[in-house]
GROMACS .gro file of C-alpha atoms in nm:
model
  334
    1UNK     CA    1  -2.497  -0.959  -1.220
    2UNK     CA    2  -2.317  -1.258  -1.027
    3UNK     CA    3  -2.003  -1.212  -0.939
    4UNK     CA    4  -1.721  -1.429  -0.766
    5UNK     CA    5  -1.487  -1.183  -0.547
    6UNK     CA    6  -1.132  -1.288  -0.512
    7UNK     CA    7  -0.933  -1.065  -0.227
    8UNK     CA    8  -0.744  -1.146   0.051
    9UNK     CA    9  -0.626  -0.797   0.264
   10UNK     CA   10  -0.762  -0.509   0.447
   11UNK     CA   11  -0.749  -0.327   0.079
   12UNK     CA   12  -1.011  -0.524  -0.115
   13UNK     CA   13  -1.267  -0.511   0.166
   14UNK     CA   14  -1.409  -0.197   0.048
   15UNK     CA   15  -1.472  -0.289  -0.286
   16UNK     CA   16  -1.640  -0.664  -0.158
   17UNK     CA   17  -1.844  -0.451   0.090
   18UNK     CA   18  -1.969  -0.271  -0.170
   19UNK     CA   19  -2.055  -0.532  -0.405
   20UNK     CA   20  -2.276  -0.672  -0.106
   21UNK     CA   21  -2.472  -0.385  -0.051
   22UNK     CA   22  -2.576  -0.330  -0.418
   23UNK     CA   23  -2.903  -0.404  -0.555
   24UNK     CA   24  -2.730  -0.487  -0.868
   25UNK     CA   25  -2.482  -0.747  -0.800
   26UNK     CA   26  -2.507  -1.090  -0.631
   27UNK     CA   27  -2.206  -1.223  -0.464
   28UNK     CA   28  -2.205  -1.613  -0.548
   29UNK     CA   29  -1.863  -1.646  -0.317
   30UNK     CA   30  -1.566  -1.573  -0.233
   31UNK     CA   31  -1.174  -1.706  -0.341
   32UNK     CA   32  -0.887  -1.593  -0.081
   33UNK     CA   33  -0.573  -1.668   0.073
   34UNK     CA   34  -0.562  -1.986   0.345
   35UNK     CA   35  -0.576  -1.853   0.681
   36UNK     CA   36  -0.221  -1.781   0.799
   37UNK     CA   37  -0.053  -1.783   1.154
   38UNK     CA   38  -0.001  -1.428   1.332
   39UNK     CA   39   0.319  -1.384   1.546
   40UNK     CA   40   0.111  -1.328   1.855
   41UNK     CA   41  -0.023  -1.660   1.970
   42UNK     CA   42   0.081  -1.829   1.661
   43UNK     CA   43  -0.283  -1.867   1.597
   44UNK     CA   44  -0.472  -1.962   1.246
   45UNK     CA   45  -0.618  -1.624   1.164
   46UNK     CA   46  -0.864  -1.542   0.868
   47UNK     CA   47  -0.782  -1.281   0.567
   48UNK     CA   48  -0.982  -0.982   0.622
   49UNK     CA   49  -1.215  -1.083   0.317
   50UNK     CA   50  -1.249  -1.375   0.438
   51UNK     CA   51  -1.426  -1.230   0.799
   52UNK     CA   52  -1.627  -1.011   0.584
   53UNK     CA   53  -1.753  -1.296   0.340
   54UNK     CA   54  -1.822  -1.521   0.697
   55UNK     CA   55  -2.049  -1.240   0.822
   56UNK     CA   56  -2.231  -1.247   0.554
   57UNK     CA   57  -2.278  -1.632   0.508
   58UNK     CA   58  -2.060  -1.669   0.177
   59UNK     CA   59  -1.920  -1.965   0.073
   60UNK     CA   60  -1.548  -1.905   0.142
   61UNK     CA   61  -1.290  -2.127  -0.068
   62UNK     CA   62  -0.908  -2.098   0.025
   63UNK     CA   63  -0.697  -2.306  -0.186
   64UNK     CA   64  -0.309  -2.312  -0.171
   65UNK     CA   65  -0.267  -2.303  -0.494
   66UNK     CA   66  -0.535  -2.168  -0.691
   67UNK     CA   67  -0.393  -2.300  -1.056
   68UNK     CA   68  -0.388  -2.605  -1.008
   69UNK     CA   69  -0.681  -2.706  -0.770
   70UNK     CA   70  -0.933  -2.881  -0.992
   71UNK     CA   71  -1.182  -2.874  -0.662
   72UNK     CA   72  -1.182  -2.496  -0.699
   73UNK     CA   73  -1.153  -2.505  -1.068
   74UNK     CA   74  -1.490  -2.723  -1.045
   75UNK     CA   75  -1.684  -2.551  -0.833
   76UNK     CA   76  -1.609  -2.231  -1.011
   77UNK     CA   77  -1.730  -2.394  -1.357
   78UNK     CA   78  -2.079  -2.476  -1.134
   79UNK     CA   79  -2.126  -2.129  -1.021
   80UNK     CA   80  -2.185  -2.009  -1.385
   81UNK     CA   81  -2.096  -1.668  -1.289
   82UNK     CA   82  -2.098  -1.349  -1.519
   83UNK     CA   83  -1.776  -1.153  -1.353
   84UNK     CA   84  -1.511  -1.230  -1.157
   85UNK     CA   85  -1.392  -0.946  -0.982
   86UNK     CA   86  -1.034  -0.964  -0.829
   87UNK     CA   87  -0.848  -0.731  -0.536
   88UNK     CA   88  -0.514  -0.805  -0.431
   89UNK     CA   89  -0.623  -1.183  -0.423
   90UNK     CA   90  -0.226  -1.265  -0.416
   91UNK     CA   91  -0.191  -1.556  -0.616
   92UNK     CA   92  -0.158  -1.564  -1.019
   93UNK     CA   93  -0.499  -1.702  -1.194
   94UNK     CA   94  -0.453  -1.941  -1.492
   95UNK     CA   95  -0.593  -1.887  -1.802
   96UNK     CA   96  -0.875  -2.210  -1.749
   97UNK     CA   97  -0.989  -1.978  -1.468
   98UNK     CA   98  -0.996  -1.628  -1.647
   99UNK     CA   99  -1.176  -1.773  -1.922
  100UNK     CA  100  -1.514  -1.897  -1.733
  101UNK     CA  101  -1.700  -1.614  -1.620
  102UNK     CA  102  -1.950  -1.492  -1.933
  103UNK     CA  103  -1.863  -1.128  -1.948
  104UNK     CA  104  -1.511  -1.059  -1.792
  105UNK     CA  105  -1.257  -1.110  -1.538
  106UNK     CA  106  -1.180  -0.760  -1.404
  107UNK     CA  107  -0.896  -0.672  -1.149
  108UNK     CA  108  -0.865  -0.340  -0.951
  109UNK     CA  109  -0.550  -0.222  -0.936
  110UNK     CA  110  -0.405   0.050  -0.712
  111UNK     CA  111  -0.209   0.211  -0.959
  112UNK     CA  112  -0.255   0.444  -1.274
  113UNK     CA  113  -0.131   0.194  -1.519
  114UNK     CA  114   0.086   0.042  -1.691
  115UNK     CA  115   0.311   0.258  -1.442
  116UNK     CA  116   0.339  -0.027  -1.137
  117UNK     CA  117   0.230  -0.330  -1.267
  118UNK     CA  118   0.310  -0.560  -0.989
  119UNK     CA  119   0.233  -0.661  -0.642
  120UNK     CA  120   0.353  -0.351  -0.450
  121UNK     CA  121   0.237  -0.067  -0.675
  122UNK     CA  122   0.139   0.187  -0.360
  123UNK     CA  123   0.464   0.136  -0.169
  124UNK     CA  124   0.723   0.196  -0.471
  125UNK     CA  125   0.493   0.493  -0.616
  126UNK     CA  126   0.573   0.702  -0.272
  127UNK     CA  127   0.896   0.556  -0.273
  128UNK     CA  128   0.972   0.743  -0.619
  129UNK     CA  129   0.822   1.031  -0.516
  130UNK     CA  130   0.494   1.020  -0.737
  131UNK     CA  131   0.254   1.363  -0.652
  132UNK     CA  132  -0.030   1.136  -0.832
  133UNK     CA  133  -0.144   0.780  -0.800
  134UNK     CA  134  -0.519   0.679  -0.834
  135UNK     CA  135  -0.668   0.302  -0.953
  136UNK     CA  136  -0.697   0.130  -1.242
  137UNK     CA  137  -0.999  -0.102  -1.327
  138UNK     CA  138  -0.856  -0.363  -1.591
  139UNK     CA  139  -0.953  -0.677  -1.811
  140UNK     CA  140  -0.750  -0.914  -1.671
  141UNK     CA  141  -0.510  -1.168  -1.939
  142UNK     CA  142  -0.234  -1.401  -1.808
  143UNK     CA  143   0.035  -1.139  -1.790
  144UNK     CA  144   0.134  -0.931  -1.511
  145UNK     CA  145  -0.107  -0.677  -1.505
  146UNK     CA  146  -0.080  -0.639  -1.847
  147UNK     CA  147  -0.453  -0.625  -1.961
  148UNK     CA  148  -0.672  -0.378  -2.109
  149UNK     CA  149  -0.784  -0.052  -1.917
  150UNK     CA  150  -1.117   0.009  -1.855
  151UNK     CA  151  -1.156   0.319  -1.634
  152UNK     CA  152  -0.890   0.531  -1.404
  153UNK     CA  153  -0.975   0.738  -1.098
  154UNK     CA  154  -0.674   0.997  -0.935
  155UNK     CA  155  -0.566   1.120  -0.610
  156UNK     CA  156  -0.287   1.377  -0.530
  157UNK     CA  157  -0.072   1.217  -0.319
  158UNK     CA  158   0.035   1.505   0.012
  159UNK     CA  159   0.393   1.517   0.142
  160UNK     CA  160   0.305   1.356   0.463
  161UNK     CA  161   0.092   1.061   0.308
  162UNK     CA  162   0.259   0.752   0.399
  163UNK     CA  163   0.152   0.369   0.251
  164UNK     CA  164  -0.126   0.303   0.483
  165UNK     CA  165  -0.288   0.666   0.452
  166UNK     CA  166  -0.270   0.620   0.065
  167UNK     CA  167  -0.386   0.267   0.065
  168UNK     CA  168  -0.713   0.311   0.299
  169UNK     CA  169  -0.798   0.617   0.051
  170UNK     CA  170  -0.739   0.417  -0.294
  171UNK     CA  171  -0.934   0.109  -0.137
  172UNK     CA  172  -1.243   0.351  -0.110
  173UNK     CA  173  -1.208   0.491  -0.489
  174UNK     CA  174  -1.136   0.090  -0.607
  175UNK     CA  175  -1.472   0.034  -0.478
  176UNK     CA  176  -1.682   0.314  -0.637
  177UNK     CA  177  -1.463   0.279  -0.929
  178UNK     CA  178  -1.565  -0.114  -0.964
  179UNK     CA  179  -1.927  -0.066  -0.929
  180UNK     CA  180  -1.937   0.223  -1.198
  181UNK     CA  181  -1.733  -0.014  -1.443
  182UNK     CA  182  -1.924  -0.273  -1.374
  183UNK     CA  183  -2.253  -0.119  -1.466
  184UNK     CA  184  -2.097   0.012  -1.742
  185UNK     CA  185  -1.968  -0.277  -1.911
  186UNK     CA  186  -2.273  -0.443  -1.889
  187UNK     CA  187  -2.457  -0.149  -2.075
  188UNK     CA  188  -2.104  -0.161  -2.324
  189UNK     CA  189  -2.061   0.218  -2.255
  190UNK     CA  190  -1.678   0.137  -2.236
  191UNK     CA  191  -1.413   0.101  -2.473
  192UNK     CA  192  -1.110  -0.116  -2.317
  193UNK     CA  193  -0.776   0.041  -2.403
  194UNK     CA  194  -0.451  -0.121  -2.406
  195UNK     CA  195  -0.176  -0.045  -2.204
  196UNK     CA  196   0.162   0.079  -2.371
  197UNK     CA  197   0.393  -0.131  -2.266
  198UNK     CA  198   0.695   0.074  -2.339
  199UNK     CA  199   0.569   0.317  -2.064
  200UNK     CA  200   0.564   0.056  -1.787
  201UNK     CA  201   0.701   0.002  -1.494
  202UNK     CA  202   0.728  -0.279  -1.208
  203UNK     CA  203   0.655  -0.261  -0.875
  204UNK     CA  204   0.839  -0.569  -0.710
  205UNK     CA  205   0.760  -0.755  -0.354
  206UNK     CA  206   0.935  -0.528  -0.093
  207UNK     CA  207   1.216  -0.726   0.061
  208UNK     CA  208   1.406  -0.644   0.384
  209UNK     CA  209   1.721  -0.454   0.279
  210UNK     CA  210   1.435  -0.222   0.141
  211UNK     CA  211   1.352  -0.122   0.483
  212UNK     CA  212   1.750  -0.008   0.585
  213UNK     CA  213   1.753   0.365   0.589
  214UNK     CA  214   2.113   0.460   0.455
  215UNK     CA  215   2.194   0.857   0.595
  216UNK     CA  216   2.403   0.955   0.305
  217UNK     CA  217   2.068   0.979   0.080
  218UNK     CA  218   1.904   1.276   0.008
  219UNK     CA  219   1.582   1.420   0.317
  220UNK     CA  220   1.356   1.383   0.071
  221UNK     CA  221   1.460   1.002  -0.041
  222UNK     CA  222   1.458   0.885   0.340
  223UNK     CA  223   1.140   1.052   0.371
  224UNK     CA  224   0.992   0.870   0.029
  225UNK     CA  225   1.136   0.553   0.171
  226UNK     CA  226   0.981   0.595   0.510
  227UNK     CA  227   0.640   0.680   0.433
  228UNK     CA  228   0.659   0.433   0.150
  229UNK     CA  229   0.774   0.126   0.332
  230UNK     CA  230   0.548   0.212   0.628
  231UNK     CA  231   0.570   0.135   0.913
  232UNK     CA  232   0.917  -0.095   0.868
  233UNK     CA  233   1.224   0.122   0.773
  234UNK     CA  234   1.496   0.122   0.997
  235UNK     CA  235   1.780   0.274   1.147
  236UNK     CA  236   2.062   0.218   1.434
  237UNK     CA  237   2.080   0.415   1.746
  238UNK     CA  238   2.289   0.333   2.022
  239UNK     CA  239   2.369   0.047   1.863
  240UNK     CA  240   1.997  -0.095   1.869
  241UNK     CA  241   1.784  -0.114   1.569
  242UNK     CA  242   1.533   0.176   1.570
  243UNK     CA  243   1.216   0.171   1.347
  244UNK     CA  244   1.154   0.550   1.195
  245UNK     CA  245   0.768   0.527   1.126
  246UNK     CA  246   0.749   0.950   1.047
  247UNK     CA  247   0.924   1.176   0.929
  248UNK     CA  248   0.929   1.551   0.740
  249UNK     CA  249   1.190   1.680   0.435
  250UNK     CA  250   1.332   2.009   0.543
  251UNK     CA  251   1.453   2.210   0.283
  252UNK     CA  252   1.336   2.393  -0.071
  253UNK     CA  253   1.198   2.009  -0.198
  254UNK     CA  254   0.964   1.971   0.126
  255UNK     CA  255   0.882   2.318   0.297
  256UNK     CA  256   0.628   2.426   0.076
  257UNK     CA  257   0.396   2.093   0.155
  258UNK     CA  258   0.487   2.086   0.466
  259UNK     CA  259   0.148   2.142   0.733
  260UNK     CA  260   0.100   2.493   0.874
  261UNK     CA  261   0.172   2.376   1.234
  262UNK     CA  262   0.518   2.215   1.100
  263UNK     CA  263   0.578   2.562   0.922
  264UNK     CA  264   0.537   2.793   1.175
  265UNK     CA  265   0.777   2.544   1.425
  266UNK     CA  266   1.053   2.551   1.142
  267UNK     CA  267   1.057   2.946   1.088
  268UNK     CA  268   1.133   2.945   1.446
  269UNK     CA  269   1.448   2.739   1.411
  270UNK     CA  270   1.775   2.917   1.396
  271UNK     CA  271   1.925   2.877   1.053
  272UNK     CA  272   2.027   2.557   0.986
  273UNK     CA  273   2.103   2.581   0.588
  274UNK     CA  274   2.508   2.591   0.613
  275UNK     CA  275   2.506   2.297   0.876
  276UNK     CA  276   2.753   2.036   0.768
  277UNK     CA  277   2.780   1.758   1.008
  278UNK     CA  278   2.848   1.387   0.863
  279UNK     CA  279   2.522   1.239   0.748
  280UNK     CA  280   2.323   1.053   1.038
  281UNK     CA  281   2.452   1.322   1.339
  282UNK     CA  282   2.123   1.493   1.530
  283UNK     CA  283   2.173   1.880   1.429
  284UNK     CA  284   1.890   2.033   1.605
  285UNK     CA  285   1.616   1.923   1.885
  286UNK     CA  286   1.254   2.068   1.787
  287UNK     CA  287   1.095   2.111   2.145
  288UNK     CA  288   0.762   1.941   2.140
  289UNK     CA  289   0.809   1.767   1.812
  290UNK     CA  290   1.136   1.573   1.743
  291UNK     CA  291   1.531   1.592   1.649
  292UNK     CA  292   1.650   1.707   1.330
  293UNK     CA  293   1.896   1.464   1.113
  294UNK     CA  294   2.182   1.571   0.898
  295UNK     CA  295   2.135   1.346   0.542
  296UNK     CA  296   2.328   1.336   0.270
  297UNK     CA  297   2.163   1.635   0.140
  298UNK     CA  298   1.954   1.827   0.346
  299UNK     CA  299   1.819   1.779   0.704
  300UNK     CA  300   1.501   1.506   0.798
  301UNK     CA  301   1.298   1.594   1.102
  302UNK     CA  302   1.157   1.243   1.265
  303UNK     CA  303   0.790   1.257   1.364
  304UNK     CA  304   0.761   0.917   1.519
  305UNK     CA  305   0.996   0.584   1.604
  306UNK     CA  306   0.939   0.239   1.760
  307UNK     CA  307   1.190   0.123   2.015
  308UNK     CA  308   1.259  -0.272   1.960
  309UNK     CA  309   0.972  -0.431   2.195
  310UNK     CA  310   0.779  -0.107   2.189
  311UNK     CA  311   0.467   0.133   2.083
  312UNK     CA  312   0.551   0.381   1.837
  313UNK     CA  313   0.577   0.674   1.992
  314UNK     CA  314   0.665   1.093   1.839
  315UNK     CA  315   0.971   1.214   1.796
  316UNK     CA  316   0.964   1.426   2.112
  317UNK     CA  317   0.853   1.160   2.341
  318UNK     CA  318   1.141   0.961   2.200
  319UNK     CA  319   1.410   1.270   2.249
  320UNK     CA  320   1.295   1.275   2.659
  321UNK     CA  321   1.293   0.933   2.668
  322UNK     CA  322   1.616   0.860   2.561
  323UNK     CA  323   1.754   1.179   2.672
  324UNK     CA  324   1.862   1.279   2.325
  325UNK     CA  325   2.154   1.536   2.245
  326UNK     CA  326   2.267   1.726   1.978
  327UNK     CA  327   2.540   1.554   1.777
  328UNK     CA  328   2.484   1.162   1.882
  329UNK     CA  329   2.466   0.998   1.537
  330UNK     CA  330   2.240   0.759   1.362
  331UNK     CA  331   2.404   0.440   1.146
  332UNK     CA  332   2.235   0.282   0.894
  333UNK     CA  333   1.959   0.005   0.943
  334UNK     CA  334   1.961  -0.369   0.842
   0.00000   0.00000   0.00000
C-alpha cells in the first residue's frame, strides 16, 4: 500500500514510525509544517516528523499553505498514492487534495469522536474531567473532523495523568490502531459509521487566559486545568507569576484515585475538612511533598512549580526554597 504521511509534532511520530517499519506499507513522502524558529537561539528547527522522515531519506515537502500550493498539489497528483494518512498535520486539506489518493484519506484523531472534534481534543478532555479518552481512526471530508468512523481504541484516563502523559500513551494506540485499519480497509472488513453530530463537541486552540488559575474554583477544576493545560497554568506568588505544573484534589472527588504513597501522607494530616480560609491562602505544609491550597471548594496539594527563569522543581523543594508559611496567599494568574 503507498501511503503519503502528513504530521507535524512529537504525537504523529509513532504512527509514521510504524508505517516505516511495515512490510505492508510504502511511505512515498512526507507533508508537514515549515520549520519554525525556537526561542532559544532563534534557530530554524525541523517538526519532529520531519527529522524522522530525513533519517529515513523521504522526500519532505513543507508548504505554507497547503490549499493553495499547486507545487504540492502537483507533486501529490504524480505520486499516485493509494492512502493518505494524516496526524495532527495542522493545516486544513482542501477537497482537490482529499480526493486523489485511490482508496481513502484517513486521519487519526486523539479523541473518541464526535466528542472533541478540533485541534486540542487531549487538553480540553482532562480539562472536563473525562475518566475515558482513546483514538479515533476516521475518513476524512472537508469538515472539521466531521467524517466517518472507522475504528476506536480506549484508555482510562488516572487522576494524576496530565496532557503529555495522555498524549505519549494515545500516540502509541494511534499507531497500532492505523496499521490495523489500514489492513482492514483494504480487505473491506470495515463498515465506516457516521458520526452524530448532535452528540459533538469542540475542542478549540488553547489560548492564554486558559492557562490563569483562578482560586475560587473548585480542587478538582484547578487540578483538571493543570494537568490539562500542561505544563503552562499559572498563578501569582509574591507578586511574581508562578507556573503550577502538578498538583493533587484533596477531598471525597480525588482521594480515592489518589496513589498509595499520596494516601498514606494525607491520613497523616490533621483534619483539615472544616478549614475555611479565603481561597488561594496555604492551609497546611506536607513535609517532603508540598503546601496545601485553600480553593473555592476543597483544598489542592501542589506537586511541582516553575519559578520565572527556572527548572520545575516539587512542591517541597519549592516550600524550602522560598521559605514557605502557612497562610501567605496565592492570586490568580494572567
Amino acid at each position: 500500500m503507498k501511503i503519503v504521511f502528513f504530521g507535524t509534532p512529537q504525537f504523529a511520530v509513532p504512527t509514521l514510525e510504524k508505517l516505516l517499519n511495515h512490510s505492508e506499507f510504502e511511505v512515498l513522502a512526507v507533508v508537514t509544517q515549515p520549520d519554525k524558529r525556537r526561542e532559544r537561539g532563534n534557530k530554524l528547527t525541523p517538526s519532529p516528523v520531519k527529522a524522522i522522515a530525513t533519517a529515513h531519506n523521504l522526500p519532505v515537502w513543507q508548504p505554507e499553505r497547503v490549499k493553495k500550493d499547486t507545487e504540492t498539489l502537483t507533486q501529490l497528483k504524480q505520486l499516485d498514492a493509494d492512502v493518505f494518512v494524516v496526524v495532527a498535520y495542522g493545516q486544513i486539506l482542501s477537497s482537490k487534495i482529499l480526493n486523489l489518493p485511490k482508496l481513502a484519506c484517513i486521519n487519526v484523531h486523539g479523541s473518541i469522536l464526535p466528542k472533541y472534534r478540533g485541534a486540542a481534543p487531549i487538553q480540553w478532555c482532562l480539562y472536563n474531567g473525562e475518566r475515558e479518552t482513546g483514538i479515533t481512526t476516521m475518513l476524512m471530508d472537508v469538515g472539521m473532523d466531521t467524517g466517518a468512523m472507522l475504528q476506536i481504541a480506549t484508555t482510562p484516563i488516572g487522576l494524576l495523568d496530565n496532557a503529555q502523559d495522555l498524549a505519549d500513551r494515545l500516540a502509541a494506540i494511534g499507531g497500532d490502531l492505523l496499521v490495523e485499519t489500514l489492513l482492514k480497509l483494504e480487505r473491506k472488513e470495515i463498515q465506516p459509521i457516521p458520526q452524530d453530530n448532535l452528540a459533538a463537541t469542540y475542542a478549540p486552540l488553547i489560548q492564554k487566559p486558559d492557562y490563569a488559575l483562578d482560586w475560587s474554583k473548585s480542587a478538582i477544576q484547578l487540578h483538571n486545568q493543570i494537568r490539562g493545560f500542561y505544563p503552562n497554568c499559572t498563578a501569582t506568588f509574591r507578586d511574581n507569576l508562578l507556573k503550577i505544573t502538578a498538583s493533587a484534589p484533596l477531598g471525597s472527588v480525588g482521594d480515592r484515585d489518589l496513589p498509595a504513597e499520596l494516601q498514606e501522607v494525607l491520613h497523616k494530616l490533621p483534619d483539615l475538612s472544616n478549614v475555611s480560609d479565603k481561597p488561594g491562602v496555604v492551609v497546611s505544609i506536607v513535609k517532603g511533598i508540598g503546601a496545601i491550597i485553600q480553593t473555592g471548594e476543597g483544598l489542592l496539594l501542589l506537586r511541582e512549580v516553575q519559578l520565572a527563569g527556572k527548572r520545575p522543581q516539587s512542591g517541597w523543594d519549592f516550600v524550602n526554597g522560598t521559605r514557605l508559611t502557612v497562610g501567605e496567599v496565592f492570586a490568580a494568574g494572567s
